[in-house]
Short mmCIF file of C-alpha atoms in Angstrom, two decimals:
data_model
loop_
_atom_site.label_atom_id
_atom_site.label_comp_id
_atom_site.label_asym_id
_atom_site.label_seq_id
_atom_site.Cartn_x
_atom_site.Cartn_y
_atom_site.Cartn_z
CA MET A 1 218.24 -190.14 -219.39
CA ALA A 2 216.15 -192.73 -217.60
CA PRO A 3 215.06 -192.11 -214.00
CA GLY A 4 217.40 -193.57 -211.43
CA GLY A 5 220.66 -191.89 -212.21
CA GLU A 6 222.28 -193.64 -215.18
CA GLY A 7 225.27 -191.63 -216.36
CA VAL A 8 225.75 -189.75 -213.07
CA PRO A 9 228.34 -190.85 -210.50
CA HIS A 10 226.54 -191.92 -207.35
CA PRO A 11 228.22 -191.20 -204.03
CA ARG A 12 228.73 -194.06 -201.61
CA GLY A 13 226.89 -194.05 -198.32
CA PRO A 14 228.54 -193.35 -194.96
CA GLY A 15 228.68 -195.88 -192.19
CA VAL A 16 227.33 -195.46 -188.68
CA ASN A 17 230.74 -194.68 -187.17
CA PRO A 18 232.10 -191.14 -187.09
CA PRO A 19 234.30 -190.24 -190.07
CA VAL A 20 238.00 -189.99 -189.39
CA GLY A 21 240.73 -187.97 -191.01
CA GLY A 22 239.94 -184.26 -190.86
CA GLY A 23 241.33 -183.25 -187.50
CA ALA A 24 244.30 -181.37 -188.94
CA LEU A 25 242.08 -178.85 -190.73
CA SER A 26 242.44 -175.26 -189.56
CA PRO A 27 240.61 -171.95 -190.15
CA ILE A 28 241.38 -169.82 -193.19
CA THR A 29 244.81 -168.32 -192.52
CA PRO A 30 245.50 -164.62 -191.94
CA SER A 31 247.64 -164.59 -195.07
CA GLU A 32 244.75 -165.88 -197.20
CA LEU A 33 242.38 -163.33 -195.68
CA ALA A 34 244.84 -160.52 -196.43
CA ALA A 35 245.32 -161.78 -199.99
CA ARG A 36 241.56 -161.68 -200.52
CA ALA A 37 241.49 -158.00 -199.56
CA ARG A 38 244.39 -157.20 -201.88
CA THR A 39 242.65 -159.04 -204.71
CA ALA A 40 239.42 -157.11 -204.18
CA ALA A 41 241.27 -153.79 -204.08
CA SER A 42 243.21 -154.68 -207.24
CA ARG A 43 240.13 -155.83 -209.16
CA LEU A 44 238.31 -152.60 -208.32
CA ALA A 45 241.22 -150.25 -209.00
CA GLY A 46 240.05 -147.49 -211.30
CA ARG A 47 236.44 -147.88 -210.17
CA ALA A 48 236.79 -147.13 -206.46
CA ALA A 49 239.27 -145.23 -204.30
CA ALA A 50 238.51 -147.56 -201.38
CA LEU A 51 235.93 -150.11 -200.28
CA VAL A 52 233.44 -149.82 -197.43
CA LEU A 53 231.56 -153.02 -196.68
CA PHE A 54 228.68 -153.41 -194.22
CA ASP A 55 227.49 -156.95 -194.96
CA ASP A 56 228.66 -159.19 -192.12
CA GLN A 57 229.41 -162.00 -194.57
CA TYR A 58 231.77 -159.84 -196.62
CA ILE A 59 233.42 -158.68 -193.40
CA GLN A 60 233.90 -162.30 -192.34
CA TYR A 61 235.26 -163.23 -195.77
CA PHE A 62 237.96 -160.54 -195.67
CA THR A 63 238.80 -160.53 -191.95
CA GLY A 64 237.60 -163.75 -190.30
CA PHE A 65 235.50 -161.68 -187.89
CA VAL A 66 232.18 -163.36 -187.10
CA PHE A 67 229.56 -161.29 -185.29
CA SER A 68 225.82 -160.84 -184.89
CA PRO A 69 224.64 -157.63 -186.58
CA THR A 70 222.68 -155.30 -184.30
CA GLU A 71 221.57 -151.66 -184.50
CA ARG A 72 225.20 -150.64 -183.98
CA PRO A 73 226.88 -150.29 -187.39
CA ILE A 74 230.00 -152.30 -188.18
CA ALA A 75 231.95 -151.62 -191.36
CA LEU A 76 235.15 -152.71 -193.07
CA ILE A 77 237.34 -150.22 -194.93
CA VAL A 78 239.76 -151.63 -197.51
CA ASP A 79 242.26 -149.12 -198.89
CA PRO A 80 243.81 -149.27 -202.40
CA ASP A 81 246.68 -151.45 -201.12
CA GLY A 82 244.31 -153.92 -199.44
CA ALA A 83 244.96 -152.71 -195.88
CA ARG A 84 241.88 -153.26 -193.70
CA THR A 85 240.37 -151.06 -191.01
CA LEU A 86 237.50 -152.51 -188.98
CA PHE A 87 235.04 -149.87 -187.74
CA VAL A 88 233.11 -151.13 -184.71
CA PRO A 89 231.09 -149.91 -181.72
CA ARG A 90 232.98 -149.71 -178.44
CA LEU A 91 231.35 -152.86 -177.09
CA GLU A 92 232.83 -154.92 -179.97
CA ARG A 93 236.40 -153.55 -179.82
CA GLU A 94 237.97 -156.32 -177.74
CA HIS A 95 236.03 -158.95 -179.67
CA ALA A 96 237.29 -157.55 -182.97
CA GLU A 97 240.88 -157.19 -181.76
CA ALA A 98 240.90 -160.81 -180.60
CA MET A 99 239.22 -162.37 -183.63
CA ALA A 100 239.64 -160.19 -186.70
CA SER A 101 242.64 -160.36 -189.00
CA VAL A 102 243.00 -156.66 -189.87
CA GLU A 103 245.63 -153.97 -189.81
CA ARG A 104 243.59 -151.63 -187.60
CA VAL A 105 240.47 -151.49 -185.40
CA VAL A 106 238.65 -148.18 -184.84
CA ALA A 107 235.88 -147.93 -182.24
CA TYR A 108 233.13 -145.32 -181.92
CA PRO A 109 231.24 -144.64 -178.66
CA GLU A 110 227.72 -146.00 -179.22
CA TYR A 111 224.61 -145.86 -181.40
CA PRO A 112 222.84 -143.50 -181.76
CA GLY A 113 225.36 -141.33 -179.84
CA GLU A 114 225.83 -137.59 -180.07
CA THR A 115 227.37 -137.99 -183.53
CA HIS A 116 225.88 -140.58 -185.85
CA PRO A 117 228.30 -143.51 -186.47
CA LEU A 118 228.07 -143.02 -190.25
CA ALA A 119 229.28 -139.42 -189.85
CA LEU A 120 232.24 -140.78 -187.87
CA LEU A 121 232.85 -143.38 -190.58
CA ALA A 122 232.80 -140.66 -193.26
CA ALA A 123 235.40 -138.70 -191.27
CA GLU A 124 237.56 -141.83 -191.13
CA LEU A 125 237.29 -142.04 -194.92
CA LYS A 126 238.01 -138.36 -195.56
CA ALA A 127 241.43 -138.70 -197.17
CA LEU A 128 240.56 -141.75 -199.27
CA ALA A 129 237.17 -140.39 -200.36
CA ALA A 130 238.77 -137.20 -201.69
CA THR A 131 240.50 -139.13 -204.48
CA GLY A 132 237.48 -140.85 -206.01
CA PRO A 133 234.18 -142.67 -205.37
CA VAL A 134 234.07 -145.25 -202.60
CA GLY A 135 232.99 -148.80 -203.46
CA ILE A 136 230.11 -150.02 -201.32
CA ASP A 137 227.91 -153.07 -200.88
CA HIS A 138 225.11 -150.95 -199.33
CA ASP A 139 224.62 -147.21 -199.31
CA GLY A 140 225.05 -147.08 -195.58
CA TYR A 141 224.45 -149.63 -192.87
CA PRO A 142 221.24 -151.58 -193.64
CA PRO A 143 218.24 -151.40 -191.29
CA VAL A 144 218.74 -153.85 -188.40
CA MET A 145 216.96 -153.92 -185.03
CA GLY A 146 215.65 -150.36 -185.22
CA TYR A 147 218.74 -148.73 -186.74
CA VAL A 148 217.95 -145.42 -188.45
CA GLY A 149 220.61 -144.73 -191.02
CA LEU A 150 222.30 -142.11 -193.09
CA PRO A 151 223.18 -142.78 -196.75
CA LEU A 152 226.94 -142.91 -197.07
CA SER A 153 226.69 -141.39 -200.55
CA GLY A 154 225.49 -138.11 -199.03
CA LEU A 155 228.51 -137.90 -196.72
CA LEU A 156 231.32 -138.41 -199.25
CA PRO A 157 232.53 -135.73 -201.69
CA ARG A 158 233.05 -138.04 -204.69
CA GLY A 159 230.05 -140.31 -204.11
CA VAL A 160 229.86 -144.11 -204.15
CA VAL A 161 229.81 -147.01 -206.59
CA ALA A 162 228.22 -150.44 -206.06
CA VAL A 163 230.73 -153.32 -205.96
CA GLY A 164 228.72 -156.21 -204.52
CA ARG A 165 228.57 -158.20 -207.77
CA ALA A 166 232.36 -158.15 -208.12
CA LEU A 167 232.78 -159.34 -204.53
CA ASP A 168 230.26 -162.14 -205.06
CA GLU A 169 232.20 -163.30 -208.11
CA GLN A 170 235.39 -163.36 -206.06
CA MET A 171 233.74 -165.36 -203.26
CA ALA A 172 232.34 -167.87 -205.76
CA LEU A 173 235.78 -169.18 -206.70
CA LYS A 174 236.95 -171.30 -203.79
CA SER A 175 240.57 -171.83 -202.79
CA GLU A 176 241.94 -175.30 -202.05
CA HIS A 177 241.66 -174.53 -198.34
CA GLU A 178 238.01 -173.54 -198.70
CA VAL A 179 237.20 -176.70 -200.67
CA ALA A 180 238.91 -178.82 -198.00
CA LEU A 181 236.74 -177.24 -195.30
CA ILE A 182 233.56 -177.74 -197.33
CA ARG A 183 234.51 -181.35 -198.03
CA GLU A 184 235.01 -181.94 -194.31
CA SER A 185 231.66 -180.29 -193.60
CA ALA A 186 230.03 -182.68 -196.05
CA ARG A 187 231.56 -185.68 -194.29
CA TRP A 188 230.18 -184.62 -190.93
CA GLY A 189 226.83 -183.65 -192.42
CA ALA A 190 226.56 -187.16 -193.85
CA TYR A 191 227.34 -188.66 -190.45
CA ALA A 192 224.68 -186.51 -188.77
CA HIS A 193 222.22 -187.50 -191.49
CA ARG A 194 222.93 -191.19 -190.95
CA LEU A 195 222.15 -190.75 -187.25
CA LEU A 196 218.95 -188.89 -188.16
CA GLN A 197 217.86 -191.57 -190.59
CA ASP A 198 218.63 -194.44 -188.21
CA GLY A 199 216.86 -192.68 -185.34
CA THR A 200 213.61 -191.95 -187.18
CA LYS A 201 210.83 -194.30 -186.01
CA VAL A 202 207.05 -194.31 -186.10
CA GLY A 203 205.70 -192.54 -183.02
CA LEU A 204 208.82 -190.50 -182.24
CA ARG A 205 208.91 -186.73 -182.54
CA GLU A 206 210.82 -184.68 -185.08
CA ASP A 207 212.53 -182.43 -182.52
CA ASP A 208 213.74 -185.32 -180.35
CA VAL A 209 215.26 -187.25 -183.26
CA ALA A 210 216.90 -184.19 -184.84
CA ALA A 211 218.30 -182.98 -181.52
CA ALA A 212 219.78 -186.38 -180.65
CA ALA A 213 221.37 -186.84 -184.07
CA SER A 214 222.79 -183.32 -184.16
CA ALA A 215 224.15 -183.46 -180.62
CA ALA A 216 225.87 -186.82 -181.14
CA ALA A 217 227.40 -185.73 -184.45
CA THR A 218 228.54 -182.40 -182.99
CA ARG A 219 230.27 -184.14 -180.07
CA ALA A 220 232.06 -186.52 -182.41
CA MET A 221 233.11 -183.71 -184.76
CA GLY A 222 234.38 -181.57 -181.90
CA ALA A 223 236.48 -184.45 -180.61
CA GLU A 224 237.96 -185.02 -184.07
CA LEU A 225 238.66 -181.37 -184.91
CA GLY A 226 240.29 -180.69 -181.54
CA GLU A 227 239.80 -178.53 -178.49
CA ASP A 228 240.53 -175.32 -180.43
CA TYR A 229 237.50 -175.86 -182.69
CA ARG A 230 234.95 -173.06 -182.41
CA GLN A 231 231.80 -172.05 -184.25
CA ARG A 232 232.68 -169.76 -187.15
CA ASN A 233 229.46 -169.87 -189.17
CA LYS A 234 226.39 -167.80 -188.33
CA TRP A 235 223.98 -170.15 -190.09
CA ILE A 236 224.59 -173.41 -188.24
CA ARG A 237 226.43 -174.65 -185.18
CA GLY A 238 228.32 -177.95 -185.09
CA ALA A 239 227.04 -180.85 -187.18
CA LEU A 240 223.35 -180.64 -187.94
CA ALA A 241 220.64 -182.94 -189.28
CA ILE A 242 217.02 -181.75 -189.26
CA TYR A 243 213.60 -182.13 -190.85
CA ARG A 244 212.60 -178.45 -190.61
CA GLY A 245 208.97 -179.46 -190.30
CA GLN A 246 209.02 -181.27 -193.66
CA VAL A 247 207.30 -184.39 -192.37
CA GLY A 248 204.33 -186.02 -194.10
CA ALA A 249 202.15 -183.74 -196.20
CA ALA A 250 203.99 -180.71 -194.73
CA SER A 251 207.12 -181.79 -196.61
CA ALA A 252 205.48 -180.10 -199.62
CA LEU A 253 206.48 -176.74 -198.05
CA PRO A 254 210.02 -176.13 -199.38
CA HIS A 255 211.09 -173.74 -196.60
CA ALA A 256 209.31 -174.40 -193.33
CA LEU A 257 210.07 -174.45 -189.62
CA ALA A 258 210.27 -177.42 -187.29
CA ARG A 259 206.87 -178.23 -185.75
CA ASN A 260 207.77 -181.25 -183.60
CA ALA A 261 205.72 -183.55 -185.82
CA VAL A 262 205.08 -187.15 -184.79
CA PHE A 263 206.39 -189.60 -187.41
CA GLN A 264 203.71 -191.82 -188.96
CA ARG A 265 203.80 -194.80 -191.28
CA GLY A 266 203.65 -193.62 -194.90
CA ASP A 267 205.22 -190.21 -194.27
CA THR A 268 207.25 -188.50 -196.96
CA LEU A 269 210.28 -186.97 -195.24
CA VAL A 270 212.60 -184.22 -196.51
CA THR A 271 215.80 -183.75 -194.55
CA GLY A 272 218.62 -181.26 -194.28
CA ALA A 273 222.16 -181.79 -193.01
CA GLY A 274 225.52 -180.03 -192.89
CA ALA A 275 228.24 -178.89 -190.52
CA ASP A 276 230.16 -175.75 -189.63
CA VAL A 277 233.84 -176.55 -190.19
CA TRP A 278 235.79 -173.39 -189.38
CA GLY A 279 233.14 -171.18 -190.96
CA TYR A 280 232.34 -173.27 -194.04
CA LEU A 281 229.30 -175.43 -194.65
CA SER A 282 227.81 -177.91 -197.08
CA GLU A 283 224.29 -178.96 -197.98
CA LEU A 284 222.88 -182.47 -197.98
CA GLU A 285 219.15 -183.11 -198.37
CA ARG A 286 217.29 -186.33 -199.01
CA THR A 287 213.73 -187.46 -199.63
CA MET A 288 212.92 -190.52 -197.51
CA PHE A 289 209.84 -192.62 -196.77
CA LEU A 290 208.70 -194.15 -193.51
CA GLY A 291 207.61 -197.58 -194.67
CA GLU A 292 207.24 -198.82 -198.22
CA PRO A 293 206.32 -195.90 -200.47
CA SER A 294 203.09 -195.87 -202.41
CA ALA A 295 202.98 -195.95 -206.18
CA GLU A 296 202.48 -192.15 -206.20
CA GLN A 297 205.40 -191.57 -203.85
CA ARG A 298 207.60 -193.74 -206.07
CA ARG A 299 206.52 -191.91 -209.21
CA TRP A 300 207.36 -188.49 -207.79
CA PHE A 301 210.62 -189.72 -206.29
CA HIS A 302 211.79 -190.99 -209.67
CA HIS A 303 210.80 -187.76 -211.38
CA MET A 304 212.83 -185.83 -208.79
CA LEU A 305 215.84 -188.11 -209.17
CA ALA A 306 215.71 -187.83 -212.95
CA LEU A 307 215.64 -184.04 -212.62
CA GLN A 308 218.68 -184.01 -210.35
CA ASP A 309 220.54 -186.36 -212.69
CA LEU A 310 219.86 -184.05 -215.63
CA CYS A 311 221.07 -181.03 -213.70
CA LEU A 312 224.23 -182.73 -212.46
CA ALA A 313 225.05 -183.79 -216.02
CA ALA A 314 224.54 -180.21 -217.27
CA ILE A 315 227.13 -178.71 -214.92
CA ARG A 316 230.44 -178.22 -216.67
CA PRO A 317 233.05 -175.44 -216.83
CA GLY A 318 232.17 -172.73 -219.32
CA ALA A 319 228.46 -173.58 -219.37
CA PRO A 320 226.03 -170.75 -218.61
CA ALA A 321 224.64 -171.18 -215.11
CA ALA A 322 221.20 -170.63 -216.64
CA SER A 323 221.62 -173.71 -218.85
CA VAL A 324 221.31 -176.00 -215.83
CA ASP A 325 217.94 -174.49 -214.93
CA ARG A 326 216.89 -174.73 -218.57
CA ALA A 327 217.63 -178.47 -218.55
CA MET A 328 215.36 -178.86 -215.53
CA ARG A 329 212.64 -176.72 -217.08
CA ALA A 330 212.66 -178.79 -220.27
CA TYR A 331 211.97 -181.96 -218.26
CA VAL A 332 209.26 -180.23 -216.22
CA ASP A 333 207.66 -178.99 -219.43
CA GLU A 334 207.87 -182.41 -221.14
CA HIS A 335 206.20 -184.18 -218.22
CA GLY A 336 203.66 -181.47 -217.35
CA LEU A 337 205.00 -180.82 -213.85
CA TRP A 338 204.73 -177.04 -213.62
CA GLU A 339 202.07 -177.17 -210.90
CA ASN A 340 204.64 -178.96 -208.74
CA TRP A 341 207.62 -176.66 -209.46
CA ARG A 342 208.64 -174.11 -206.83
CA HIS A 343 212.27 -172.96 -207.23
CA HIS A 344 215.46 -172.90 -209.29
CA VAL A 345 217.96 -175.76 -209.45
CA GLY A 346 220.42 -174.52 -206.84
CA HIS A 347 223.04 -171.99 -205.85
CA GLY A 348 226.58 -171.48 -204.70
CA LEU A 349 227.51 -172.01 -201.09
CA GLY A 350 230.52 -172.03 -198.81
CA GLN A 351 230.69 -169.44 -196.07
CA ARG A 352 227.09 -168.41 -196.79
CA ILE A 353 224.29 -170.94 -196.97
CA HIS A 354 223.28 -169.24 -200.26
CA GLU A 355 225.85 -167.56 -202.50
CA SER A 356 226.13 -166.80 -206.18
CA PRO A 357 226.13 -168.20 -208.78
CA PHE A 358 222.46 -169.14 -208.98
CA LEU A 359 221.41 -171.98 -211.23
CA ASP A 360 218.50 -170.00 -212.61
CA VAL A 361 217.43 -168.77 -216.03
CA GLY A 362 217.68 -165.19 -214.75
CA TYR A 363 221.33 -165.43 -213.70
CA GLU A 364 223.92 -164.08 -216.13
CA GLY A 365 227.29 -165.77 -215.78
CA VAL A 366 229.11 -168.99 -216.54
CA LEU A 367 230.26 -171.87 -214.37
CA ARG A 368 233.97 -172.00 -213.60
CA PRO A 369 236.27 -174.54 -211.94
CA GLY A 370 236.44 -173.84 -208.22
CA MET A 371 232.77 -173.01 -207.78
CA VAL A 372 230.90 -175.03 -205.16
CA LEU A 373 227.19 -175.55 -205.81
CA SER A 374 224.13 -177.07 -204.25
CA VAL A 375 222.06 -179.02 -206.78
CA GLU A 376 218.51 -179.34 -205.46
CA PRO A 377 215.69 -179.33 -208.02
CA GLY A 378 212.45 -180.15 -206.23
CA LEU A 379 208.88 -181.18 -206.89
CA TYR A 380 206.07 -180.55 -204.40
CA VAL A 381 202.72 -182.31 -204.29
CA PRO A 382 200.15 -180.81 -201.89
CA GLY A 383 198.67 -183.47 -199.65
CA LEU A 384 201.42 -185.97 -200.47
CA GLY A 385 204.75 -184.31 -199.80
CA GLY A 386 207.91 -182.78 -201.15
CA PHE A 387 210.52 -184.55 -203.25
CA ARG A 388 214.00 -183.00 -203.15
CA HIS A 389 217.56 -184.23 -202.93
CA SER A 390 220.37 -181.71 -202.49
CA ASP A 391 224.02 -182.48 -203.09
CA THR A 392 227.05 -180.23 -202.82
CA VAL A 393 229.37 -180.48 -205.82
CA LEU A 394 232.61 -178.85 -206.92
CA VAL A 395 232.94 -177.65 -210.51
CA THR A 396 236.17 -179.12 -211.89
CA ASP A 397 238.05 -178.84 -215.17
CA ASN A 398 236.17 -181.93 -216.41
CA GLY A 399 232.72 -181.60 -214.86
CA ILE A 400 231.87 -182.09 -211.19
CA GLU A 401 233.11 -183.79 -208.05
CA PHE A 402 230.60 -184.83 -205.40
CA LEU A 403 231.52 -183.33 -202.04
CA THR A 404 228.48 -184.84 -200.34
CA ASN A 405 228.55 -188.62 -200.05
CA TYR A 406 225.20 -190.23 -199.27
CA PRO A 407 222.88 -192.70 -201.04
CA ARG A 408 220.38 -191.24 -203.47
CA ASP A 409 218.40 -194.36 -204.41
CA LEU A 410 214.92 -195.29 -203.24
CA ARG A 411 215.84 -198.53 -201.49
CA SER A 412 218.48 -196.87 -199.32
CA LEU A 413 216.07 -194.09 -198.33
CA THR A 414 213.11 -196.27 -197.36
CA LEU A 415 212.93 -196.57 -193.59
CA PRO A 416 211.45 -199.55 -191.76
CA ALA A 417 208.05 -198.88 -190.23
#
């Protein structure tokens, strides 16, 4: 496939006005949350007498409860019928009762307390744990902010069994409601990105441009989604467009932090954009240039675009997830680009910013309709910059559907200087 995207559907670019049409979207319903818990309990029947989950993202997925983990353990118990008990410290009880969709909330006094919270959790599990091993994501609450834990396996008579992989597989298949929220996130991420791109000028600072674009997009999104809209995602707030420090030569660092760089003529720019729409997010990234790109910048941009095109074309239902990474690696090998390779093709996303499946040669599993993926192969050239587009796509019965909608071509991503 020639560089430039032949054979791959190219999304259209957004305008400068806020998108319209998503205001009727609502959070995931209590009935869908309850159905998720019943599905998990059913899938694990025979392996586990009950589930105990500590990961805040699993807890959010099954209950809608969003919280900031601290040294005070929080856990979710799911019984064999899918009934959910949320185990929280006293200070979170009212928060949990107001926000969580569960059958029961149990509160313990405090951490560390006279009796360790995990001992109290084991007592709460006593009847269920007597019938078989308990399915867990972690063997006890993970270390956070100085927490000193007890292994749950040592407190239960029939032991524990790891169930995280099965839960990840369940989360990877998105419902129609989830896809609608991710699609809406992508629309607002594209709007924020357009504001970021239009606001980037020589001499301005990264933080000022990103803050202005994100604030304007967040205000517009809040007005469209309605006064009941609230943050439901721990990773981002509102609609966001940023550079994350990837300005000029520093764009060759794939994961960096904002450094309030001053934009200069000739900079390679790598962006990031998305939005929290009732707890779900998307991922849009683009490589841009401030002023006409040099011959070297053009060469690396076209290599990157050819890589993304190959990866997009390789995504189809039933294909091994590893095959997408292998397609990228074959191109990198053919063109001698290994010194500029840093990471796998992409990953699932939705509620988490990174979820399984992973488009990597080490991941065992196949792609299935309903999975939502970021596709972001990158090349990084020290002293020159990073070259990475990221698009969010839905695996369909026939291939993929772009959920992000933003230009990918060089002309559209060259900024006046």
